[in-house]
Amino acid sequence: MKIRTFHFLLVVFIGFFSLKSNAQDPNWSVNPSNYQFSATYTTFLNVFGDNLNNTNDKVAAFVNGEIRGVGNLVYVASADKYVAYLTVYANTTGESINFKIYNSLSDTVYNAVQTDTFKVDVNVGSVFQSF
């Protein structure tokens, strides 16, 4: 009986962690051909003081709940950090941009604290001074 209980708990434990490690990311996508203008952002992702560092982590830009850009983390060896290169699209300037962060390890989407205002052809941030 003790062996069966141990095996059951072991299977549940392994199953729980395998589900967490294979989390499903949000289905964020944008069609750039729907927009006339773009702006680029170089960002790092920080959730509650922890910098994210998984290439499955991502950031998305939204205007009035409509997705306007998506970027995954990539490792930049020269800076020894992970950043996301994000292109944000719009048809007008001055729109308020909100950001969401996807943490792939916890399979959780967070609303970012920072917001920005869309400006045509602007480049925000760099590898060493990330947004």
Coordinates of C-alpha atoms in Angstrom, one line a residue, residues 11-92:
V11 CA 3.3 10.5 -10.9
V12 CA 1.3 13.5 -9.8
F13 CA 4.5 15.4 -8.9
I14 CA 6.1 14.7 -12.2
G15 CA 2.9 15.5 -14.1
F16 CA 2.5 18.8 -12.3
F17 CA 6.1 19.9 -13.2
S18 CA 5.9 18.7 -16.8
L19 CA 2.7 20.7 -17.3
K20 CA 4.3 23.8 -15.9
S21 CA 7.4 23.5 -18.1
N22 CA 5.3 23.0 -21.3
A23 CA 3.0 26.0 -20.7
Q24 CA 1.0 27.3 -23.7
D25 CA 1.8 30.8 -24.7
P26 CA -0.9 33.3 -25.6
N27 CA -1.8 33.4 -29.3
W28 CA -0.6 37.0 -29.8
S29 CA -0.2 38.0 -33.5
V30 CA -0.5 41.2 -35.5
N31 CA -0.7 41.8 -39.3
P32 CA 1.7 44.7 -40.1
S33 CA 0.0 45.3 -43.5
N34 CA -3.0 46.7 -41.7
Y35 CA -1.0 49.7 -40.5
Q36 CA 0.9 52.6 -42.2
F37 CA 3.4 53.4 -39.4
S38 CA 5.7 51.7 -37.0
A39 CA 7.9 52.3 -34.0
T40 CA 10.5 50.0 -32.5
Y41 CA 11.2 49.2 -28.8
T42 CA 14.1 47.4 -27.3
T43 CA 12.9 46.1 -23.9
F44 CA 13.8 43.9 -21.0
L45 CA 11.1 42.1 -19.1
N46 CA 10.9 42.4 -15.4
V47 CA 8.0 40.9 -13.3
F48 CA 8.0 41.7 -9.6
G49 CA 11.7 42.4 -9.5
D50 CA 12.7 39.3 -11.5
N51 CA 14.2 39.8 -15.0
L52 CA 12.8 37.2 -17.3
N53 CA 15.3 35.1 -19.3
N54 CA 13.5 32.5 -21.3
T55 CA 13.2 32.8 -25.1
N56 CA 9.6 31.7 -24.8
D57 CA 8.8 34.8 -22.7
K58 CA 7.3 37.7 -24.7
V59 CA 5.9 41.2 -24.6
A60 CA 3.0 42.5 -26.6
A61 CA 1.8 46.1 -27.3
F62 CA -1.9 46.9 -27.2
V63 CA -3.9 50.0 -28.2
N64 CA -7.5 50.0 -26.8
G65 CA -7.3 46.2 -26.3
E66 CA -6.1 45.6 -30.0
I67 CA -2.8 43.9 -30.4
R68 CA -0.2 46.1 -32.2
G69 CA 3.1 44.2 -31.8
V70 CA 4.7 41.1 -30.3
G71 CA 8.4 40.3 -29.4
N72 CA 10.1 37.3 -27.8
L73 CA 13.2 37.5 -25.7
V74 CA 16.5 36.9 -27.3
Y75 CA 19.9 36.6 -25.6
V76 CA 22.4 39.4 -26.4
A77 CA 25.9 38.1 -25.5
S78 CA 27.6 41.5 -25.8
A79 CA 25.4 42.8 -23.0
D80 CA 24.9 39.5 -21.2
K81 CA 21.2 40.0 -21.0
Y82 CA 17.9 39.1 -22.6
V83 CA 15.9 41.7 -24.5
A84 CA 12.9 41.7 -26.8
Y85 CA 12.8 43.6 -30.0
L86 CA 9.3 44.9 -30.4
T87 CA 7.8 46.6 -33.4
V88 CA 4.6 48.5 -32.7
Y89 CA 2.2 49.4 -35.5
A90 CA -0.4 52.2 -35.9
N91 CA -2.3 54.3 -38.4
T92 CA -2.2 57.5 -36.3

